[in-house]
């Protein structure tokens, strides 16, 4: 256990035990990250303190460091995956990472009414030009893209440095979709905060609501009704199906093969319609609630889900064959946008990004939660780390989700679908598997059962920097292909 290694008292039965540490133990934990002994699961600010979530095969832990002078020893100084998280903690709480390699603002673009809005009122700073990292060399040129894009997608700015058509460096700047979610959650009821959680990243509304609900249930010590846990898993697999189908088609479209976009788009639409029939909303928004689910599954909804599973199983194999046997597609996706396995492991890359580069982490298996602890499924893993591998991981996960959805429907227990949560204080955390990878939630409740502090971490915090590395050496025209194969969330990192 991580606590044992650090010489801290154990916490029997606690999935995410939290311990306050001084600078010596903080530095020891950071060195463990740098050495690869454990993986960074999250880093976030709080009032006068910063929290560090660690994940290892032997267990999990959250360490808290009191920032007596408004600063803390930088984690990113020796472990680069923490950089964006440190910058966000500074923007929101004014907590400075001492000796940080990159002190630039991340969420704060200089247009807020207050600086450090969650750390106490402070005058807003004037907006200064963002200092993109320099690149020097003869024949280099810059290509700015965004934040407004041609398609109906989220805003983000990309700054390319290129030599001819070859990308030398890419740097992404986000924060344009900042919604103040963590501020809005302060003092909110569990119901309202759950609504906000489900809107952090719209394509992952089930995953976020599930992570928040599980954290709330952990904080309240509530046992979930079995039927509710199985219904949640069914929704999570439907969400995974819809997004993977959409992504497979979109990658093919960016490789100038729109035929598969059309076929995958039809299947995705059928999943969304079945979800609406079964759970009252195409994205199943506001169905997962603390204590269970807001809507039970009836015979009509069950029939709709079985029908869409039958349709995918009948038509998806032909789509896969078309992808695999089209030379022009393979020419674009094979060996494009490669992510090395050591980088995927260092950044704790989850989902199809990590699994395409040899990291087989899946929260459903590594930290099993009901009903996955009683379901059999495979976690596909490849080593190539290119666009093609990320497509194939999605293909295999579609197959696994089809089988899981059928198994869930066949074994769905009877009983209640929701229990009330008691009013009172507490603290809890959860890690769940979304379609992009693991979504982390940490929650502290006040004495009235309202949210005192909540932090939600998207897997894209760790994927965006990896995309910047994966595109180096590729041509500019292949960036949309690489970008879609990662499909990072903008909104999930903009909070």
Short mmCIF file of C-alpha atoms in Angstrom, two decimals:
data_model
loop_
_atom_site.label_atom_id
_atom_site.label_comp_id
_atom_site.label_asym_id
_atom_site.label_seq_id
_atom_site.Cartn_x
_atom_site.Cartn_y
_atom_site.Cartn_z
CA UNK A 1 0.00 0.00 0.00
CA UNK A 2 1.13 3.56 -0.70
CA UNK A 3 0.48 4.60 2.90
CA UNK A 4 2.68 1.75 4.14
CA UNK A 5 5.55 2.80 1.89
CA UNK A 6 5.29 6.36 3.17
CA UNK A 7 5.09 5.20 6.78
CA UNK A 8 1.57 6.56 7.29
CA UNK A 9 -1.17 4.88 9.34
CA UNK A 10 -3.38 2.51 7.33
CA UNK A 11 -7.06 3.12 6.62
CA UNK A 12 -8.87 -0.24 6.68
CA UNK A 13 -11.77 -0.36 4.26
CA UNK A 14 -11.14 3.06 2.71
CA UNK A 15 -10.75 2.97 -1.09
CA UNK A 16 -9.12 6.44 -1.23
CA UNK A 17 -7.65 7.20 2.24
CA UNK A 18 -6.43 10.78 2.70
CA UNK A 19 -3.53 11.83 4.92
CA UNK A 20 -1.97 15.21 5.68
CA UNK A 21 1.78 15.22 5.06
CA UNK A 22 4.68 17.59 5.55
CA UNK A 23 7.24 18.58 2.95
CA UNK A 24 9.48 15.54 3.49
CA UNK A 25 6.74 12.98 2.81
CA UNK A 26 5.37 15.13 -0.02
CA UNK A 27 8.79 15.07 -1.68
CA UNK A 28 9.06 11.32 -1.09
CA UNK A 29 5.71 10.79 -2.80
CA UNK A 30 6.73 13.00 -5.71
CA UNK A 31 9.98 11.07 -6.12
CA UNK A 32 7.89 7.87 -6.23
CA UNK A 33 5.93 9.35 -9.13
CA UNK A 34 9.12 10.28 -10.96
CA UNK A 35 10.47 6.75 -10.44
CA UNK A 36 7.27 5.16 -11.75
CA UNK A 37 6.38 3.49 -8.44
CA UNK A 38 2.86 4.86 -8.73
CA UNK A 39 0.71 6.88 -11.11
CA UNK A 40 -0.67 10.40 -10.76
CA UNK A 41 -4.47 10.16 -10.46
CA UNK A 42 -5.11 13.84 -9.70
CA UNK A 43 -3.81 17.08 -8.23
CA UNK A 44 -6.13 19.91 -7.20
CA UNK A 45 -6.32 22.97 -5.02
CA UNK A 46 -8.39 23.63 -1.94
CA UNK A 47 -8.56 26.48 0.55
CA UNK A 48 -4.99 26.82 1.78
CA UNK A 49 -3.98 23.32 0.76
CA UNK A 50 -3.35 21.10 -2.23
CA UNK A 51 -4.27 17.44 -2.67
CA UNK A 52 -2.37 14.75 -4.57
CA UNK A 53 -4.08 11.47 -5.57
CA UNK A 54 -1.81 8.48 -6.19
CA UNK A 55 -2.62 5.16 -7.82
CA UNK A 56 -0.59 1.95 -7.65
CA UNK A 57 -1.20 -1.75 -8.15
CA UNK A 58 -1.03 -2.10 -4.37
CA UNK A 59 -3.66 0.54 -3.63
CA UNK A 60 -4.52 4.23 -3.68
CA UNK A 61 -4.03 7.28 -1.49
CA UNK A 62 -4.65 11.03 -1.33
CA UNK A 63 -1.99 13.24 0.26
CA UNK A 64 -2.75 16.75 1.49
CA UNK A 65 -0.12 19.47 1.83
CA UNK A 66 -0.90 22.66 3.76
CA UNK A 67 0.28 25.68 1.78
CA UNK A 68 1.27 27.89 4.73
CA UNK A 69 2.70 30.60 2.49
CA UNK A 70 0.44 29.98 -0.49
CA UNK A 71 2.85 27.62 -2.20
CA UNK A 72 3.79 23.96 -2.35
CA UNK A 73 6.73 21.98 -3.77
CA UNK A 74 6.13 21.46 -7.47
CA UNK A 75 5.28 17.96 -8.61
CA UNK A 76 5.80 18.85 -12.27
CA UNK A 77 9.43 19.75 -11.54
CA UNK A 78 10.20 16.03 -11.70
CA UNK A 79 6.92 14.60 -13.05
CA UNK A 80 5.63 16.40 -16.14
CA UNK A 81 2.03 15.02 -16.07
CA UNK A 82 1.29 17.30 -13.10
CA UNK A 83 2.03 20.52 -14.99
CA UNK A 84 -1.44 21.41 -16.30
CA UNK A 85 -3.01 20.47 -12.97
CA UNK A 86 -0.60 22.71 -11.06
CA UNK A 87 -1.34 25.61 -13.38
CA UNK A 88 -5.10 25.15 -12.87
CA UNK A 89 -4.68 25.04 -9.08
CA UNK A 90 -2.81 28.33 -9.27
CA UNK A 91 -5.47 29.94 -11.47
CA UNK A 92 -8.35 28.89 -9.23
CA UNK A 93 -6.83 29.11 -5.73
CA UNK A 94 -3.66 31.17 -6.11
CA UNK A 95 -1.55 28.26 -4.86
CA UNK A 96 1.87 28.49 -6.45
CA UNK A 97 3.92 25.43 -7.31
CA UNK A 98 7.43 26.25 -6.11
CA UNK A 99 10.10 25.68 -8.79
CA UNK A 100 7.43 24.76 -11.34
CA UNK A 101 8.81 24.35 -14.88
CA UNK A 102 5.80 26.16 -16.39
CA UNK A 103 4.20 28.94 -14.30
CA UNK A 104 1.95 30.26 -17.09
CA UNK A 105 -1.80 30.53 -16.44
CA UNK A 106 -4.00 27.78 -17.86
CA UNK A 107 -7.68 28.45 -17.22
CA UNK A 108 -7.37 32.17 -16.48
CA UNK A 109 -7.10 34.14 -19.72
CA UNK A 110 -7.07 37.45 -17.89
CA UNK A 111 -10.78 38.18 -18.39
CA UNK A 112 -12.23 37.05 -15.07
CA UNK A 113 -13.67 39.60 -12.68
CA UNK A 114 -11.52 38.10 -9.92
CA UNK A 115 -8.14 36.45 -9.88
CA UNK A 116 -7.96 33.13 -7.98
CA UNK A 117 -11.78 33.09 -7.53
CA UNK A 118 -11.86 30.01 -5.29
CA UNK A 119 -8.99 31.10 -3.09
CA UNK A 120 -10.41 34.42 -1.93
CA UNK A 121 -11.26 37.69 -3.65
CA UNK A 122 -8.35 39.33 -5.44
CA UNK A 123 -8.25 42.05 -8.09
CA UNK A 124 -8.33 40.72 -11.61
CA UNK A 125 -5.06 40.88 -13.49
CA UNK A 126 -4.85 42.63 -16.85
CA UNK A 127 -4.74 40.23 -19.75
CA UNK A 128 -1.21 39.68 -21.03
CA UNK A 129 -0.25 37.99 -24.28
CA UNK A 130 0.11 34.25 -23.81
CA UNK A 131 3.74 33.25 -24.10
CA UNK A 132 3.81 30.20 -26.33
CA UNK A 133 6.93 28.11 -26.03
CA UNK A 134 9.61 29.28 -28.50
CA UNK A 135 11.01 27.22 -31.34
CA UNK A 136 14.13 28.34 -33.16
CA UNK A 137 15.60 27.19 -36.44
CA UNK A 138 16.02 28.22 -40.04
CA UNK A 139 13.00 27.62 -42.26
CA UNK A 140 10.47 27.19 -39.43
CA UNK A 141 7.08 28.83 -39.63
CA UNK A 142 4.09 29.12 -37.30
CA UNK A 143 0.53 28.05 -38.03
CA UNK A 144 -2.16 29.25 -35.59
CA UNK A 145 -5.44 27.30 -35.56
CA UNK A 146 -8.51 28.16 -33.49
CA UNK A 147 -9.91 28.66 -30.94
CA UNK A 148 -12.92 28.90 -33.28
CA UNK A 149 -12.95 25.95 -35.68
CA UNK A 150 -14.75 25.19 -38.91
CA UNK A 151 -16.84 22.38 -37.44
CA UNK A 152 -19.28 22.40 -34.53
CA UNK A 153 -16.68 21.47 -31.94
CA UNK A 154 -15.40 22.90 -28.69
CA UNK A 155 -12.98 25.86 -28.74
CA UNK A 156 -9.24 25.38 -28.39
CA UNK A 157 -6.18 27.04 -29.86
CA UNK A 158 -3.37 25.07 -31.51
CA UNK A 159 -0.02 26.67 -32.27
CA UNK A 160 2.04 24.69 -34.78
CA UNK A 161 5.69 25.18 -35.58
CA UNK A 162 6.47 23.44 -38.85
CA UNK A 163 9.34 22.88 -41.22
CA UNK A 164 7.63 22.70 -44.56
CA UNK A 165 4.80 20.26 -43.96
CA UNK A 166 6.46 18.53 -40.99
CA UNK A 167 5.29 19.41 -37.48
CA UNK A 168 8.21 20.35 -35.25
CA UNK A 169 6.14 21.36 -32.22
CA UNK A 170 2.48 21.61 -31.33
CA UNK A 171 1.21 23.47 -28.31
CA UNK A 172 -2.45 23.48 -27.27
CA UNK A 173 -4.07 26.26 -25.28
CA UNK A 174 -7.45 25.61 -23.69
CA UNK A 175 -9.65 27.31 -21.11
CA UNK A 176 -12.06 28.90 -23.58
CA UNK A 177 -14.94 26.72 -22.34
CA UNK A 178 -14.36 27.44 -18.64
CA UNK A 179 -17.73 27.23 -16.89
CA UNK A 180 -16.78 27.74 -13.26
CA UNK A 181 -18.09 24.27 -12.42
CA UNK A 182 -16.13 23.82 -9.20
CA UNK A 183 -17.26 27.24 -7.97
CA UNK A 184 -20.88 26.49 -8.84
CA UNK A 185 -20.69 23.28 -6.83
CA UNK A 186 -19.74 25.08 -3.62
CA UNK A 187 -22.72 25.03 -1.30
CA UNK A 188 -24.85 23.14 -3.81
CA UNK A 189 -27.14 20.30 -2.88
CA UNK A 190 -26.08 16.84 -3.98
CA UNK A 191 -28.83 16.84 -6.60
CA UNK A 192 -27.71 20.11 -8.17
CA UNK A 193 -24.02 19.23 -7.96
CA UNK A 194 -24.80 15.91 -9.64
CA UNK A 195 -26.45 17.83 -12.49
CA UNK A 196 -23.32 19.97 -12.84
CA UNK A 197 -21.06 16.91 -12.82
CA UNK A 198 -22.99 15.41 -15.70
CA UNK A 199 -22.33 18.54 -17.73
CA UNK A 200 -18.57 18.78 -17.34
CA UNK A 201 -18.10 16.95 -20.63
CA UNK A 202 -21.34 16.25 -22.45
CA UNK A 203 -20.28 13.07 -24.24
CA UNK A 204 -19.36 11.53 -20.87
CA UNK A 205 -22.38 12.57 -18.84
CA UNK A 206 -22.94 9.03 -17.51
CA UNK A 207 -19.28 8.58 -16.54
CA UNK A 208 -19.11 11.91 -14.71
CA UNK A 209 -22.44 11.49 -12.95
CA UNK A 210 -21.39 7.98 -11.95
CA UNK A 211 -18.05 9.17 -10.53
CA UNK A 212 -19.77 11.95 -8.58
CA UNK A 213 -22.53 9.66 -7.30
CA UNK A 214 -20.05 7.01 -6.18
CA UNK A 215 -17.99 9.64 -4.36
CA UNK A 216 -21.15 10.92 -2.66
CA UNK A 217 -22.15 7.41 -1.64
CA UNK A 218 -18.66 6.81 -0.28
CA UNK A 219 -18.85 10.05 1.71
CA UNK A 220 -22.28 9.10 3.08
CA UNK A 221 -21.54 5.43 3.71
CA UNK A 222 -24.56 4.33 1.67
CA UNK A 223 -24.87 0.88 0.13
CA UNK A 224 -26.24 1.03 -3.42
CA UNK A 225 -29.20 -1.18 -4.41
CA UNK A 226 -27.89 -3.95 -6.71
CA UNK A 227 -30.37 -3.18 -9.50
CA UNK A 228 -29.20 0.44 -9.58
CA UNK A 229 -25.56 -0.60 -9.94
CA UNK A 230 -26.41 -2.86 -12.87
CA UNK A 231 -28.50 -0.18 -14.59
CA UNK A 232 -25.64 2.29 -14.21
CA UNK A 233 -23.27 -0.16 -15.87
CA UNK A 234 -25.73 -0.67 -18.71
CA UNK A 235 -25.86 3.07 -19.30
CA UNK A 236 -22.07 3.31 -19.16
CA UNK A 237 -21.73 0.64 -21.84
CA UNK A 238 -24.32 2.33 -24.05
CA UNK A 239 -22.39 5.59 -23.69
CA UNK A 240 -19.18 3.77 -24.60
CA UNK A 241 -20.82 2.22 -27.66
CA UNK A 242 -22.19 5.51 -28.95
CA UNK A 243 -18.90 7.35 -28.58
CA UNK A 244 -16.68 4.62 -29.98
CA UNK A 245 -18.91 4.21 -33.01
CA UNK A 246 -18.86 7.95 -33.59
CA UNK A 247 -15.08 8.12 -33.20
CA UNK A 248 -14.37 5.24 -35.58
CA UNK A 249 -16.41 6.95 -38.26
CA UNK A 250 -14.87 10.36 -37.57
CA UNK A 251 -11.30 9.04 -37.81
CA UNK A 252 -12.14 7.49 -41.17
CA UNK A 253 -13.70 10.75 -42.31
CA UNK A 254 -10.52 12.66 -41.41
CA UNK A 255 -8.66 10.12 -43.54
CA UNK A 256 -10.90 11.17 -46.49
CA UNK A 257 -13.15 8.09 -46.29
CA UNK A 258 -16.59 9.44 -45.36
CA UNK A 259 -18.41 6.21 -46.24
CA UNK A 260 -17.62 4.70 -42.85
CA UNK A 261 -18.55 7.95 -41.11
CA UNK A 262 -22.04 7.54 -42.58
CA UNK A 263 -22.39 3.89 -41.55
CA UNK A 264 -20.98 4.44 -38.05
CA UNK A 265 -23.11 7.55 -37.69
CA UNK A 266 -26.25 5.53 -38.37
CA UNK A 267 -25.34 2.97 -35.71
CA UNK A 268 -24.46 5.72 -33.24
CA UNK A 269 -27.81 7.37 -33.86
CA UNK A 270 -29.58 4.09 -33.21
CA UNK A 271 -27.75 3.73 -29.88
CA UNK A 272 -28.79 7.25 -28.90
CA UNK A 273 -32.42 6.56 -29.81
CA UNK A 274 -32.41 3.31 -27.85
CA UNK A 275 -30.92 5.18 -24.88
CA UNK A 276 -33.70 7.74 -25.09
CA UNK A 277 -36.33 5.00 -25.23
CA UNK A 278 -34.83 3.19 -22.26
CA UNK A 279 -33.77 6.08 -20.03
CA UNK A 280 -35.63 9.16 -21.28
CA UNK A 281 -32.68 11.08 -22.76
CA UNK A 282 -30.39 10.45 -25.74
CA UNK A 283 -27.28 11.02 -23.62
CA UNK A 284 -28.95 9.56 -20.49
CA UNK A 285 -28.36 12.85 -18.73
CA UNK A 286 -29.58 13.25 -15.12
CA UNK A 287 -30.44 9.56 -14.80
CA UNK A 288 -27.52 8.50 -12.61
CA UNK A 289 -28.17 10.07 -9.19
CA UNK A 290 -26.56 9.80 -5.74
CA UNK A 291 -28.09 6.72 -4.18
CA UNK A 292 -29.05 5.04 -7.44
CA UNK A 293 -30.81 6.02 -10.66
CA UNK A 294 -33.75 8.27 -11.39
CA UNK A 295 -35.43 5.95 -13.89
CA UNK A 296 -35.97 2.20 -13.99
CA UNK A 297 -35.79 0.09 -17.13
CA UNK A 298 -39.11 -1.24 -18.41
CA UNK A 299 -39.97 -3.87 -21.01
CA UNK A 300 -40.07 -1.31 -23.83
CA UNK A 301 -36.65 0.04 -22.96
CA UNK A 302 -35.22 -3.46 -22.72
CA UNK A 303 -36.59 -4.31 -26.16
CA UNK A 304 -35.09 -1.12 -27.63
CA UNK A 305 -31.65 -1.96 -26.27
CA UNK A 306 -31.77 -5.55 -27.49
CA UNK A 307 -32.81 -4.28 -30.93
CA UNK A 308 -29.86 -1.92 -31.22
CA UNK A 309 -27.43 -4.58 -29.98
CA UNK A 310 -28.76 -6.92 -32.69
CA UNK A 311 -28.35 -4.18 -35.32
CA UNK A 312 -24.75 -3.42 -34.36
CA UNK A 313 -23.78 -7.09 -34.22
CA UNK A 314 -25.27 -7.61 -37.70
CA UNK A 315 -23.71 -4.57 -39.41
CA UNK A 316 -20.54 -3.70 -37.52
CA UNK A 317 -18.39 -6.61 -38.84
CA UNK A 318 -18.78 -5.33 -42.41
CA UNK A 319 -17.65 -1.87 -41.28
CA UNK A 320 -14.59 -3.41 -39.65
CA UNK A 321 -13.75 -5.39 -42.81
CA UNK A 322 -14.09 -2.27 -44.93
CA UNK A 323 -11.72 -0.40 -42.63
CA UNK A 324 -9.21 -3.24 -42.55
CA UNK A 325 -9.24 -3.93 -46.28
CA UNK A 326 -9.12 -0.36 -47.62
CA UNK A 327 -5.52 0.37 -48.53
CA UNK A 328 -6.01 4.13 -48.67
CA UNK A 329 -7.26 4.12 -45.07
CA UNK A 330 -4.40 1.95 -43.83
CA UNK A 331 -1.93 4.22 -45.58
CA UNK A 332 -3.21 7.16 -43.53
CA UNK A 333 -3.63 5.49 -40.13
CA UNK A 334 -0.78 2.95 -39.84
CA UNK A 335 2.40 4.44 -38.29
CA UNK A 336 0.72 7.88 -37.98
CA UNK A 337 0.71 9.73 -34.66
CA UNK A 338 2.69 7.16 -32.71
CA UNK A 339 2.74 7.39 -28.91
CA UNK A 340 5.55 5.50 -27.24
CA UNK A 341 4.65 3.04 -24.49
CA UNK A 342 6.94 4.63 -21.92
CA UNK A 343 5.26 8.00 -22.34
CA UNK A 344 1.78 6.48 -22.08
CA UNK A 345 2.83 4.77 -18.85
CA UNK A 346 4.48 7.88 -17.41
CA UNK A 347 1.40 10.03 -18.02
CA UNK A 348 -1.02 7.36 -16.84
CA UNK A 349 -2.80 7.43 -20.19
CA UNK A 350 -6.17 5.76 -19.96
CA UNK A 351 -8.78 4.41 -22.33
CA UNK A 352 -7.93 3.76 -25.97
CA UNK A 353 -4.95 6.14 -25.82
CA UNK A 354 -3.19 4.14 -23.14
CA UNK A 355 -4.33 0.70 -24.27
CA UNK A 356 -3.15 1.33 -27.84
CA UNK A 357 0.31 2.05 -26.40
CA UNK A 358 0.64 -0.96 -24.13
CA UNK A 359 -0.93 0.38 -20.89
CA UNK A 360 -3.79 -1.95 -20.03
CA UNK A 361 -5.27 0.03 -17.17
CA UNK A 362 -9.07 -0.12 -16.86
CA UNK A 363 -10.75 1.20 -13.70
CA UNK A 364 -13.50 -1.41 -14.03
CA UNK A 365 -10.86 -4.09 -13.43
CA UNK A 366 -8.08 -2.33 -11.50
CA UNK A 367 -10.45 -0.84 -8.89
CA UNK A 368 -13.54 -2.96 -9.51
CA UNK A 369 -16.96 -1.62 -8.65
CA UNK A 370 -20.35 -3.26 -8.98
CA UNK A 371 -21.34 -4.95 -11.16
CA UNK A 372 -18.03 -5.21 -13.04
CA UNK A 373 -16.58 -7.13 -10.12
CA UNK A 374 -18.88 -9.99 -11.12
CA UNK A 375 -18.76 -9.62 -14.91
CA UNK A 376 -16.22 -11.17 -17.24
CA UNK A 377 -14.72 -8.99 -19.96
CA UNK A 378 -11.43 -8.43 -21.77
CA UNK A 379 -9.35 -5.27 -21.83
CA UNK A 380 -7.81 -5.10 -25.33
CA UNK A 381 -4.21 -3.89 -25.45
CA UNK A 382 -1.94 -3.16 -28.42
CA UNK A 383 1.65 -1.95 -28.60
CA UNK A 384 1.88 0.04 -31.85
CA UNK A 385 0.54 3.30 -30.39
CA UNK A 386 -0.51 4.77 -33.74
CA UNK A 387 -3.85 6.00 -35.10
CA UNK A 388 -4.59 2.53 -36.44
CA UNK A 389 -4.05 0.97 -33.00
CA UNK A 390 -6.39 3.50 -31.38
CA UNK A 391 -9.05 2.62 -33.96
CA UNK A 392 -8.62 -1.11 -33.30
CA UNK A 393 -8.87 -0.64 -29.54
CA UNK A 394 -12.19 1.09 -30.13
CA UNK A 395 -13.32 -1.75 -32.39
CA UNK A 396 -12.50 -4.35 -29.77
CA UNK A 397 -14.15 -2.28 -27.04
CA UNK A 398 -17.33 -2.06 -29.11
CA UNK A 399 -17.33 -5.85 -29.19
CA UNK A 400 -16.75 -6.05 -25.44
CA UNK A 401 -19.49 -3.50 -24.70
CA UNK A 402 -21.96 -5.44 -26.83
CA UNK A 403 -21.23 -8.57 -24.80
CA UNK A 404 -21.33 -6.68 -21.49
CA UNK A 405 -24.66 -5.04 -22.31
CA UNK A 406 -26.19 -8.44 -23.08
CA UNK A 407 -24.75 -9.94 -19.90
CA UNK A 408 -26.13 -7.07 -17.82
CA UNK A 409 -29.59 -7.36 -19.34
CA UNK A 410 -29.59 -11.13 -18.81
CA UNK A 411 -28.60 -10.86 -15.14
CA UNK A 412 -30.35 -7.63 -14.15
CA UNK A 413 -31.57 -8.15 -10.56
CA UNK A 414 -34.94 -7.06 -9.26
CA UNK A 415 -35.40 -4.54 -6.48
CA UNK A 416 -35.22 -0.86 -5.71
CA UNK A 417 -33.31 1.52 -7.94
CA UNK A 418 -32.55 4.26 -5.41
CA UNK A 419 -32.04 4.83 -1.69
CA UNK A 420 -31.89 8.21 0.08
CA UNK A 421 -28.58 9.60 1.25
CA UNK A 422 -28.44 10.82 4.86
CA UNK A 423 -27.76 14.48 5.50
CA UNK A 424 -24.39 15.06 7.08
CA UNK A 425 -20.72 15.65 6.48
CA UNK A 426 -18.21 13.29 4.95
CA UNK A 427 -15.60 12.82 2.28
CA UNK A 428 -15.35 10.37 -0.59
CA UNK A 429 -13.64 9.70 -3.90
CA UNK A 430 -14.21 7.44 -6.88
CA UNK A 431 -12.51 6.38 -10.10
CA UNK A 432 -14.72 5.08 -12.91
CA UNK A 433 -14.05 4.03 -16.48
CA UNK A 434 -15.46 6.39 -19.09
CA UNK A 435 -15.12 5.89 -22.82
CA UNK A 436 -11.97 8.09 -22.90
CA UNK A 437 -10.45 6.53 -19.80
CA UNK A 438 -10.67 6.94 -16.05
CA UNK A 439 -12.70 9.80 -14.58
CA UNK A 440 -11.77 10.79 -11.02
CA UNK A 441 -14.08 12.50 -8.51
CA UNK A 442 -13.30 13.78 -5.02
CA UNK A 443 -16.01 15.23 -2.81
CA UNK A 444 -16.26 16.80 0.65
CA UNK A 445 -19.67 17.40 2.23
CA UNK A 446 -20.43 19.90 4.98
CA UNK A 447 -22.49 19.18 8.10
CA UNK A 448 -25.73 19.87 6.18
CA UNK A 449 -24.89 17.41 3.43
CA UNK A 450 -24.12 20.14 0.91
CA UNK A 451 -21.00 20.22 -1.25
CA UNK A 452 -18.12 21.98 0.48
CA UNK A 453 -15.62 21.09 -2.25
CA UNK A 454 -15.70 18.88 -5.33
CA UNK A 455 -13.02 18.16 -7.89
CA UNK A 456 -13.56 16.23 -11.12
CA UNK A 457 -10.65 15.14 -13.29
CA UNK A 458 -11.00 14.14 -16.94
CA UNK A 459 -8.50 11.71 -18.54
CA UNK A 460 -7.79 14.39 -21.14
CA UNK A 461 -5.66 16.33 -18.62
CA UNK A 462 -3.03 13.68 -19.30
CA UNK A 463 -3.86 13.07 -22.96
CA UNK A 464 -3.49 16.60 -24.34
CA UNK A 465 0.28 16.76 -23.64
CA UNK A 466 0.67 13.30 -25.18
CA UNK A 467 -1.10 14.44 -28.35
CA UNK A 468 1.41 17.28 -28.61
CA UNK A 469 4.21 14.71 -28.55
CA UNK A 470 2.51 12.15 -30.82
CA UNK A 471 2.11 14.59 -33.74
CA UNK A 472 5.78 15.63 -33.83
CA UNK A 473 7.34 14.51 -37.11
CA UNK A 474 3.97 14.04 -38.80
CA UNK A 475 2.73 16.28 -41.56
CA UNK A 476 0.31 19.10 -40.80
CA UNK A 477 -2.39 17.44 -42.91
CA UNK A 478 -2.37 14.44 -40.55
CA UNK A 479 -3.04 16.52 -37.45
CA UNK A 480 -6.86 16.23 -37.71
CA UNK A 481 -6.44 12.46 -37.97
CA UNK A 482 -4.17 12.29 -34.92
CA UNK A 483 -6.36 14.72 -32.99
CA UNK A 484 -9.53 12.73 -33.63
CA UNK A 485 -7.82 9.46 -32.75
CA UNK A 486 -7.09 10.96 -29.30
CA UNK A 487 -10.44 12.79 -29.14
CA UNK A 488 -9.49 14.70 -26.01
CA UNK A 489 -12.18 16.66 -24.20
CA UNK A 490 -11.82 20.43 -24.24
CA UNK A 491 -14.61 21.07 -21.77
CA UNK A 492 -13.39 18.36 -19.42
CA UNK A 493 -10.14 20.28 -18.92
CA UNK A 494 -11.72 23.74 -18.90
CA UNK A 495 -13.87 23.00 -15.82
#
